[in-house]
Tab-separated table of C-alpha atoms in Angstrom:
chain	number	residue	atom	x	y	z
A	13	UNK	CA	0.000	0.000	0.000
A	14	UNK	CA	1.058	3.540	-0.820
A	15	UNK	CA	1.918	5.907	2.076
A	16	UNK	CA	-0.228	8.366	2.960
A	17	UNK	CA	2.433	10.835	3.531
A	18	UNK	CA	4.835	10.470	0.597
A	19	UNK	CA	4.766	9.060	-2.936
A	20	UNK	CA	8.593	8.272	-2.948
A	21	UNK	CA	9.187	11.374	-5.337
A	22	UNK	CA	9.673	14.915	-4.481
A	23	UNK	CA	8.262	16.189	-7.623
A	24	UNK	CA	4.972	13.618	-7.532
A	25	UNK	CA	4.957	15.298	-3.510
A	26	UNK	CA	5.398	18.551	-4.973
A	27	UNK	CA	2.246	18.507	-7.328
A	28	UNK	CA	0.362	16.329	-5.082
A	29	UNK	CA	0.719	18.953	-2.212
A	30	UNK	CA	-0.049	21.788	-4.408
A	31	UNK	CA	-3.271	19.872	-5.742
A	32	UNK	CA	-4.733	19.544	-1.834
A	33	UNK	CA	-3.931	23.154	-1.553
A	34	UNK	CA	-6.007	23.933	-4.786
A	35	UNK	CA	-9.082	21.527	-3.222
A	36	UNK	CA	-8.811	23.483	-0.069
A	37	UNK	CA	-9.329	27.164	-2.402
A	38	UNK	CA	-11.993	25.450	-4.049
A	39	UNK	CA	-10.195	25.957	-7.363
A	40	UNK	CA	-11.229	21.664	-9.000
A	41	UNK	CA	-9.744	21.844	-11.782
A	42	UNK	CA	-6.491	23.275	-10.724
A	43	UNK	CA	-6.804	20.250	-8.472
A	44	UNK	CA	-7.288	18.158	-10.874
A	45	UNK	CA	-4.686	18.989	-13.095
A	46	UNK	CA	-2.119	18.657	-10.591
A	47	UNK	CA	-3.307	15.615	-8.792
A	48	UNK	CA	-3.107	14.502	-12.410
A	49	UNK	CA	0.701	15.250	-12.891
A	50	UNK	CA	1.365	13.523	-9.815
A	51	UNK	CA	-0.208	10.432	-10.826
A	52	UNK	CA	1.660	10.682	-14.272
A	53	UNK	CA	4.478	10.348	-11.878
A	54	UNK	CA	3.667	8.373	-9.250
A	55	UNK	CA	0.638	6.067	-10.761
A	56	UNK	CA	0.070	3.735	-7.699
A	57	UNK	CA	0.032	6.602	-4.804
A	58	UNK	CA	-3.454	6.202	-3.421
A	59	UNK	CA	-3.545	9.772	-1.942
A	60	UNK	CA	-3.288	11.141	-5.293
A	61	UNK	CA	-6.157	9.242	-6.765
A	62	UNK	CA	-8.126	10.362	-3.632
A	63	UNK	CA	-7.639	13.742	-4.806
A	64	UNK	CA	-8.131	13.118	-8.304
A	65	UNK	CA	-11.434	11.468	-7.464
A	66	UNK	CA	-12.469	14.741	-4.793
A	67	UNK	CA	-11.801	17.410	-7.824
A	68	UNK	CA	-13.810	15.827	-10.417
A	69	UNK	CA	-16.342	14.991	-7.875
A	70	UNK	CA	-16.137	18.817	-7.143
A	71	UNK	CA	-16.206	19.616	-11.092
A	72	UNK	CA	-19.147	17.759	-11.740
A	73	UNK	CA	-21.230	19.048	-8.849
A	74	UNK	CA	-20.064	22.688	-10.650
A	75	UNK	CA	-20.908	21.958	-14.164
A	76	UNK	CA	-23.750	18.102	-13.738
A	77	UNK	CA	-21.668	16.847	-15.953
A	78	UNK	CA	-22.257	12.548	-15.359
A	79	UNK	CA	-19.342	11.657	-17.515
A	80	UNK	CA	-17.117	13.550	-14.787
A	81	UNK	CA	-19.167	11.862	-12.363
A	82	UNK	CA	-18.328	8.734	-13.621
A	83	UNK	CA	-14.330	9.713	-13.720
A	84	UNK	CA	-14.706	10.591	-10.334
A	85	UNK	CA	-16.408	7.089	-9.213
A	86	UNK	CA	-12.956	5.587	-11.489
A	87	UNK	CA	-10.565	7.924	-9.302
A	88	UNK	CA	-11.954	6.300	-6.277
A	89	UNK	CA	-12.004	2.794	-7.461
A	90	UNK	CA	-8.372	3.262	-8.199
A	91	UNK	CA	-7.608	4.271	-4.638
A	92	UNK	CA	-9.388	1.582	-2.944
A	93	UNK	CA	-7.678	-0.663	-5.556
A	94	UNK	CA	-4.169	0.517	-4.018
A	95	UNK	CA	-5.499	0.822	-0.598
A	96	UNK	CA	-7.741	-1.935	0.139
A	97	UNK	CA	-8.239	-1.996	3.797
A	98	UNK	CA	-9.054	1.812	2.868
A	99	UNK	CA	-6.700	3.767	5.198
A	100	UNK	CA	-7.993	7.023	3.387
A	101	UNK	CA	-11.653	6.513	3.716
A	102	UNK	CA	-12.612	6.711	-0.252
A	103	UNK	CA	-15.530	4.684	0.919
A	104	UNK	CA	-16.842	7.176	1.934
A	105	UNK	CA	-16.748	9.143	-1.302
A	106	UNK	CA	-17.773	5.958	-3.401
A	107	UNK	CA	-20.968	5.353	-0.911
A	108	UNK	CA	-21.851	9.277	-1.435
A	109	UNK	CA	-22.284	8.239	-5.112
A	110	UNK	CA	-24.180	5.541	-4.502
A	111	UNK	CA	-21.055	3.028	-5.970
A	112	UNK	CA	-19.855	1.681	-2.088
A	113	UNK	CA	-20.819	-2.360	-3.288
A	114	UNK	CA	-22.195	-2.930	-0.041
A	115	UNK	CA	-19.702	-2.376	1.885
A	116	UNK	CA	-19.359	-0.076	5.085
A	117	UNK	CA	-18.616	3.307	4.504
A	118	UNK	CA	-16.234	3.430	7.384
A	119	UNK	CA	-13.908	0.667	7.408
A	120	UNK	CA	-11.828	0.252	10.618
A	121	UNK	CA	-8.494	0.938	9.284
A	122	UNK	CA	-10.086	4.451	8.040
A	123	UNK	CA	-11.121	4.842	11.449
A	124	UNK	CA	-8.183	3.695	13.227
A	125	UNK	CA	-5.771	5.817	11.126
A	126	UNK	CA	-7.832	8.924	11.631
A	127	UNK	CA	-7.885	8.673	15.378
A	128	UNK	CA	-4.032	7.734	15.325
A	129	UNK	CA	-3.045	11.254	13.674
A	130	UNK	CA	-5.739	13.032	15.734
A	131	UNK	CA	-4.808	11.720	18.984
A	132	UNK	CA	-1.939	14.551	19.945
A	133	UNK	CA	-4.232	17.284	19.382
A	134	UNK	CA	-7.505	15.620	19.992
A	135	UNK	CA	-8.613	17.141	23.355
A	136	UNK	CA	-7.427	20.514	22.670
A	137	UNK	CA	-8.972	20.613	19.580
A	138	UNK	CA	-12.517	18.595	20.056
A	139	UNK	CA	-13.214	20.797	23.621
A	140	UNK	CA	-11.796	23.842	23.122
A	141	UNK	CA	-12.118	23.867	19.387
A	142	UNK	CA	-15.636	22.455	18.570
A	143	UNK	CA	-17.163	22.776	21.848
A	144	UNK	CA	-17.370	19.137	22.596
A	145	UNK	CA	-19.811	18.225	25.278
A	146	UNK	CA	-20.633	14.773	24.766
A	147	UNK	CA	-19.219	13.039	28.054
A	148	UNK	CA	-20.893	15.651	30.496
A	149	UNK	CA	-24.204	15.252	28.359
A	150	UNK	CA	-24.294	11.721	29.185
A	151	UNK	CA	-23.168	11.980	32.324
A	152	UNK	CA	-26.252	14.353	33.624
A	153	UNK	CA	-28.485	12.111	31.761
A	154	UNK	CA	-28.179	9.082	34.420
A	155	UNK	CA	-30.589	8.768	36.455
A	156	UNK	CA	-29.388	9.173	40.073
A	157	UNK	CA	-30.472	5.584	40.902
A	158	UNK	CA	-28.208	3.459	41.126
A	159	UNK	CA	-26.202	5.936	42.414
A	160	UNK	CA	-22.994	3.291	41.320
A	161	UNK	CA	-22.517	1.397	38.974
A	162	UNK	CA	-20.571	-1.829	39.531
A	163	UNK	CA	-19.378	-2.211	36.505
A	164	UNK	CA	-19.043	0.166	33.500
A	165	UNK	CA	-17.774	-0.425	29.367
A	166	UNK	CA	-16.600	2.923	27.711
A	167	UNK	CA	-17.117	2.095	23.659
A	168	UNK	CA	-14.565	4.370	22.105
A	169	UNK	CA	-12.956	5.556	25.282
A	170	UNK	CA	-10.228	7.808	22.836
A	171	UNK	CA	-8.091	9.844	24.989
A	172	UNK	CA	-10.385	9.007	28.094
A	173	UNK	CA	-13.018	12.324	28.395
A	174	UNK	CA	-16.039	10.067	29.300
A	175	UNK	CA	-14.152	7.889	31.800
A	176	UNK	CA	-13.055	11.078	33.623
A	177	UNK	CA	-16.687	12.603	33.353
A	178	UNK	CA	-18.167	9.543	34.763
A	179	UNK	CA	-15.571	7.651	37.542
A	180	UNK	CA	-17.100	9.156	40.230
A	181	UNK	CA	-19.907	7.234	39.613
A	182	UNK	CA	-18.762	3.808	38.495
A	183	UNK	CA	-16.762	0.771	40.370
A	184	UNK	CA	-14.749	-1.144	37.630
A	185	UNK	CA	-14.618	0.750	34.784
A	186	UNK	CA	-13.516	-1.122	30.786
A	187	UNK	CA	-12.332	1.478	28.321
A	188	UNK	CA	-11.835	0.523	24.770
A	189	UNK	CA	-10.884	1.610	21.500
A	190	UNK	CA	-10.076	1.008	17.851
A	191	UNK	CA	-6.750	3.732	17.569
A	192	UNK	CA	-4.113	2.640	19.627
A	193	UNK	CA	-2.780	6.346	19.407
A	194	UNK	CA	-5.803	7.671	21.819
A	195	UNK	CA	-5.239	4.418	24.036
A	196	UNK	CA	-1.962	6.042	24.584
A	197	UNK	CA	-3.215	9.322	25.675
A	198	UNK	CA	-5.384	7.403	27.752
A	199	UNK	CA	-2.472	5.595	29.447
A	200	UNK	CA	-0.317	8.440	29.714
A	201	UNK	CA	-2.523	10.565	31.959
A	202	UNK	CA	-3.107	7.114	34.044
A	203	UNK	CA	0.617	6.814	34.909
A	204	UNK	CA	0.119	10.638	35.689
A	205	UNK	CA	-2.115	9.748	38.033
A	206	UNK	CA	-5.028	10.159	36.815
A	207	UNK	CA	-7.846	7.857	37.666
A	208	UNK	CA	-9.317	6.648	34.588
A	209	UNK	CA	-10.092	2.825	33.663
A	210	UNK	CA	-9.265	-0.288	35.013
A	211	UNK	CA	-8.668	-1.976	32.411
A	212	UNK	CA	-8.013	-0.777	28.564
A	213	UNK	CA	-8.826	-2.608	24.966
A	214	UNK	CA	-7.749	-2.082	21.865
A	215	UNK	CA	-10.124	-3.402	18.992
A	216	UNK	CA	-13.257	-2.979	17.023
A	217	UNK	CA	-16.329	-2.247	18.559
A	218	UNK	CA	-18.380	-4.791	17.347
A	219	UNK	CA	-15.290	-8.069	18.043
A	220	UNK	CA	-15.039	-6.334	22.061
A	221	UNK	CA	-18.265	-6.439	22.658
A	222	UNK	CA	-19.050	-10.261	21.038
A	223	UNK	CA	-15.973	-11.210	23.354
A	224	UNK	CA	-17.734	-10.170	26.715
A	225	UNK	CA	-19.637	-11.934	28.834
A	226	UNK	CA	-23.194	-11.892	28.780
A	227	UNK	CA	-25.234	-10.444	31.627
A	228	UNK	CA	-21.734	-8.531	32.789
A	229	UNK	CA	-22.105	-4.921	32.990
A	230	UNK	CA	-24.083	-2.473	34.494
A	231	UNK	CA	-23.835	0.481	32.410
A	232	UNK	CA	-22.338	1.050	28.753
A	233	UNK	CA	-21.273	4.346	27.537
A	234	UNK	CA	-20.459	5.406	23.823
A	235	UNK	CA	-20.252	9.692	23.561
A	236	UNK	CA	-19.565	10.387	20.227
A	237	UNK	CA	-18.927	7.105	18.911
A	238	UNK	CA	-21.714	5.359	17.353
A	239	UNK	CA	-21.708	8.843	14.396
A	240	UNK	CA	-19.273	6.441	12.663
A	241	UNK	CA	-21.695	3.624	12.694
A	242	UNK	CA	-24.660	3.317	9.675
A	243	UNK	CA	-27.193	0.712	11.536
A	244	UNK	CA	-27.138	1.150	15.214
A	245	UNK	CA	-29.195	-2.304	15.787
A	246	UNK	CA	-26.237	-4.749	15.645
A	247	UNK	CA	-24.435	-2.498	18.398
A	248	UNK	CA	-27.784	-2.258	20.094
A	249	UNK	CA	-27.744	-5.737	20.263
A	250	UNK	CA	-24.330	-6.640	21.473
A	251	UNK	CA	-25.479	-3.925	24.506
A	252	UNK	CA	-28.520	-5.499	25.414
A	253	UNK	CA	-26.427	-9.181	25.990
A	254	UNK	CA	-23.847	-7.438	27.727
A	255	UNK	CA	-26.013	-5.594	29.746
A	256	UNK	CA	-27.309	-7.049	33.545
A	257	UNK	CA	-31.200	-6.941	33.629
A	258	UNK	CA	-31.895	-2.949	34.378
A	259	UNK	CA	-28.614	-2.276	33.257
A	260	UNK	CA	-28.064	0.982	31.252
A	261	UNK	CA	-26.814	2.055	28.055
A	262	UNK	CA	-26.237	5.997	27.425
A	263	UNK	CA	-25.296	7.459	24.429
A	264	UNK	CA	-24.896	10.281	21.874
A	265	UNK	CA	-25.761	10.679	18.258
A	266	UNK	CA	-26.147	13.264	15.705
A	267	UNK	CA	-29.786	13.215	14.866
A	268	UNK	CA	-31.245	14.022	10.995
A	269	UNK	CA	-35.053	14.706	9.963
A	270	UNK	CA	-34.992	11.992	7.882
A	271	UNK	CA	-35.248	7.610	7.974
A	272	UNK	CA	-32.410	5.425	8.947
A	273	UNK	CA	-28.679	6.530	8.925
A	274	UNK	CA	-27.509	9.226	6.550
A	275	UNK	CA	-23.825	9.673	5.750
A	276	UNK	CA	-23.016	13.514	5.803
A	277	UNK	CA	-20.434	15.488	4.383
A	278	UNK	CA	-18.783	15.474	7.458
A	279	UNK	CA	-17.667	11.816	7.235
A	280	UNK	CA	-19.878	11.183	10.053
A	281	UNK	CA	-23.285	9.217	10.393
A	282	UNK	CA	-26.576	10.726	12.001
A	283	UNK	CA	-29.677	9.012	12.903
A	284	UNK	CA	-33.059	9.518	12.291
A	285	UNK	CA	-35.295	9.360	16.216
A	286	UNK	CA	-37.052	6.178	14.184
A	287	UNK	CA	-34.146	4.298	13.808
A	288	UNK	CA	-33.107	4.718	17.310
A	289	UNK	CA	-36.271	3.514	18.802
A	290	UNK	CA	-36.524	1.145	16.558
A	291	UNK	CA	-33.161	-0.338	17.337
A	292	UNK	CA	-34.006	0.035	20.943
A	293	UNK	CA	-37.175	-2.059	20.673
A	294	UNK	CA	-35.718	-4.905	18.476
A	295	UNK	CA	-32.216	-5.161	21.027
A	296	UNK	CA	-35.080	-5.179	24.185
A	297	UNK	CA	-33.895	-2.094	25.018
A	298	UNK	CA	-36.424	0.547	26.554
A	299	UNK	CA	-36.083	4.189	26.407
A	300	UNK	CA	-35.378	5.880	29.311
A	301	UNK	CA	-34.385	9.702	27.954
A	302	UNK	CA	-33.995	10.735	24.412
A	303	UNK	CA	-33.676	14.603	24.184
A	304	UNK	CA	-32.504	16.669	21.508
A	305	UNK	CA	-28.866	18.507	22.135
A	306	UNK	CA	-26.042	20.068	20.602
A	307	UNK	CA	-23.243	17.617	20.701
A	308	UNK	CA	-20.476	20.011	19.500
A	309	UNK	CA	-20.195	22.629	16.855
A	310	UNK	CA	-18.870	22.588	13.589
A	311	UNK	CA	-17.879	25.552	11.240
A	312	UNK	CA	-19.123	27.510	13.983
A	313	UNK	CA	-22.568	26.227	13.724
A	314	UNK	CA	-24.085	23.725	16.521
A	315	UNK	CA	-23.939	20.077	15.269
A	316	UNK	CA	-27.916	18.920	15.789
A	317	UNK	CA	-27.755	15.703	17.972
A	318	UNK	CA	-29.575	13.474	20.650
A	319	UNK	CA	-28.336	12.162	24.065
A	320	UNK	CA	-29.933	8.586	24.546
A	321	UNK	CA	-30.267	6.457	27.645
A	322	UNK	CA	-31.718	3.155	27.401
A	323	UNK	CA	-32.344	0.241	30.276
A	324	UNK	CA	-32.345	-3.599	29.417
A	325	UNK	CA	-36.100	-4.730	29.703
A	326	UNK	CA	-35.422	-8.528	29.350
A	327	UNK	CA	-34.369	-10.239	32.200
């Protein structure tokens, strides 16, 4: 696979760079041009087909053309040729143009890699940048009894801002995550002292949650996770075995007027109040709350979301 960060010549780097800067002035065809070059270049750097792919996109938006359309949807498939476990999250861009095969939008490596270059800067950026709120949301959305929680599961943990929101309230608490970058964060300000989890997983989501016991936690936490999940009822699922009988589940998700999941521009997944019921229901989940709120803010406009807390109804 192609690295993200350099083609293996400086000249292919040059025009590639200068393409990205053209795509960030909004100027597609220059963009295009240049991510061309680089390609003539470099033919198998993934980054630059990315690019490619992202300017014609761009320039048929601009003009409706479908034949650059189609070039775009080619662009793409090139990149995910080079880059199958899709590091660079063309995915995305392919499921936007209703070309993604069936296949998730988000694939874990995408994830992963994102998280890995974000982690440094993560905190600083998320809270102070976008106004993230997401682990104090949930945590004022508990109910006050229990007033503990024996056991707790954080579900994309990152650099730990729910676990420190919420250890006052919890006895053992799990934290896990796909990007072994935010785990590290995580661990850092644990040998600092700070009291965080009790025990920390790296891995997907969906495989940590299949590997716990059933009928093991009390309470299961995911702030700002489950926006890079399409179907919530799998997840949903996984919860409700996990959970102990009037065990909790508490979560946030960016909400949508609309049916089902949508995939925004954003790169991010928001859920229509439907499909989290209805996911609810069919894992024998019951709602508790469900209340509109701004998770965080983006371009300097407040993200639309919903905090959700759910109890297990099955026994």
């Amino acid at each position: 696979m192609a690295t993200q960060h350099s083609s293996g010549d400086l000249l292919a780097d040059r025009r590639y760079r200068y393409a990205e800067a053209c795509l960030a002035d909004g100027d597609h065809a220059g963009a295009a041009d240049l991510a061309e070059q680089a390609l003539e270049i470099a033919p198998r750097y993934a980054p630059a087909w990315l690019v490619l792919g992202r300017a014609r996109e761009g320039l048929a938006v601009g003009g409706d053309d479908p034949a650059l359309r189609a070039a775009a949807t080619r662009a793409y498939a090139c990149a995910l040729d080079i880059d199958p476990d899709d590091t660079l999250g063309v995915r995305a861009h392919l499921v936007r143009l209703g070309e993604g095969g069936g296949l998730p939008a988000l694939s874990p490596a995408y994830v992963r890699a994102l998280f890995d270059g974000y982690a440094p800067r993560f905190e600083r950026h998320l809270v102070d940048g976008l106004g993230y709120v997401g682990p104090q949301l949930l945590h004022d959305a508990l109910p006050p009894d229990p007033e503990r929680f024996d056991v707790a599961l954080d579900l994309g943990c990152g650099t730990g801002l729910m676990g420190a929101a919420i250890r006052d309230r919890v006895g053992h608490l799990t934290g896990v995550d796909l990007s072994p970058g935010m785990l590290a964060v995580a661990r850092t300000k644990m040998q600092r002292g700070l009291p965080l989890y009790d025990r920390l997983a790296e891995g997907d989501l969906a495989a940590f949650l299949a590997a716990e016991p059933s009928d093991s936690a009390d309470l299961c936490l995911a702030a700002d996770v489950l926006i890079y999940v399409a179907d919530l009822a799998p997840v949903l699922k996984q919860v409700a075995r996990v959970l102990r009988p009037r065990g909790l589940a508490a979560f946030t998700v960016q909400s949508h007027d609309g049916d089902g999941g949508l995939l925004g521009a954003d790169g991010r997944y928001a859920h229509a109040h439907a499909h989290v019921t209805a996911a609810a229901s069919g894992a024998g989940l019951e709602v508790l709350r469900l209340h509109e709120a701004d998770v965080r803010r983006e371009g300097g406009r407040p993200v639309p979301g919903r905090v959700v807390v759910l109890h297990r109804t099955r026994q």
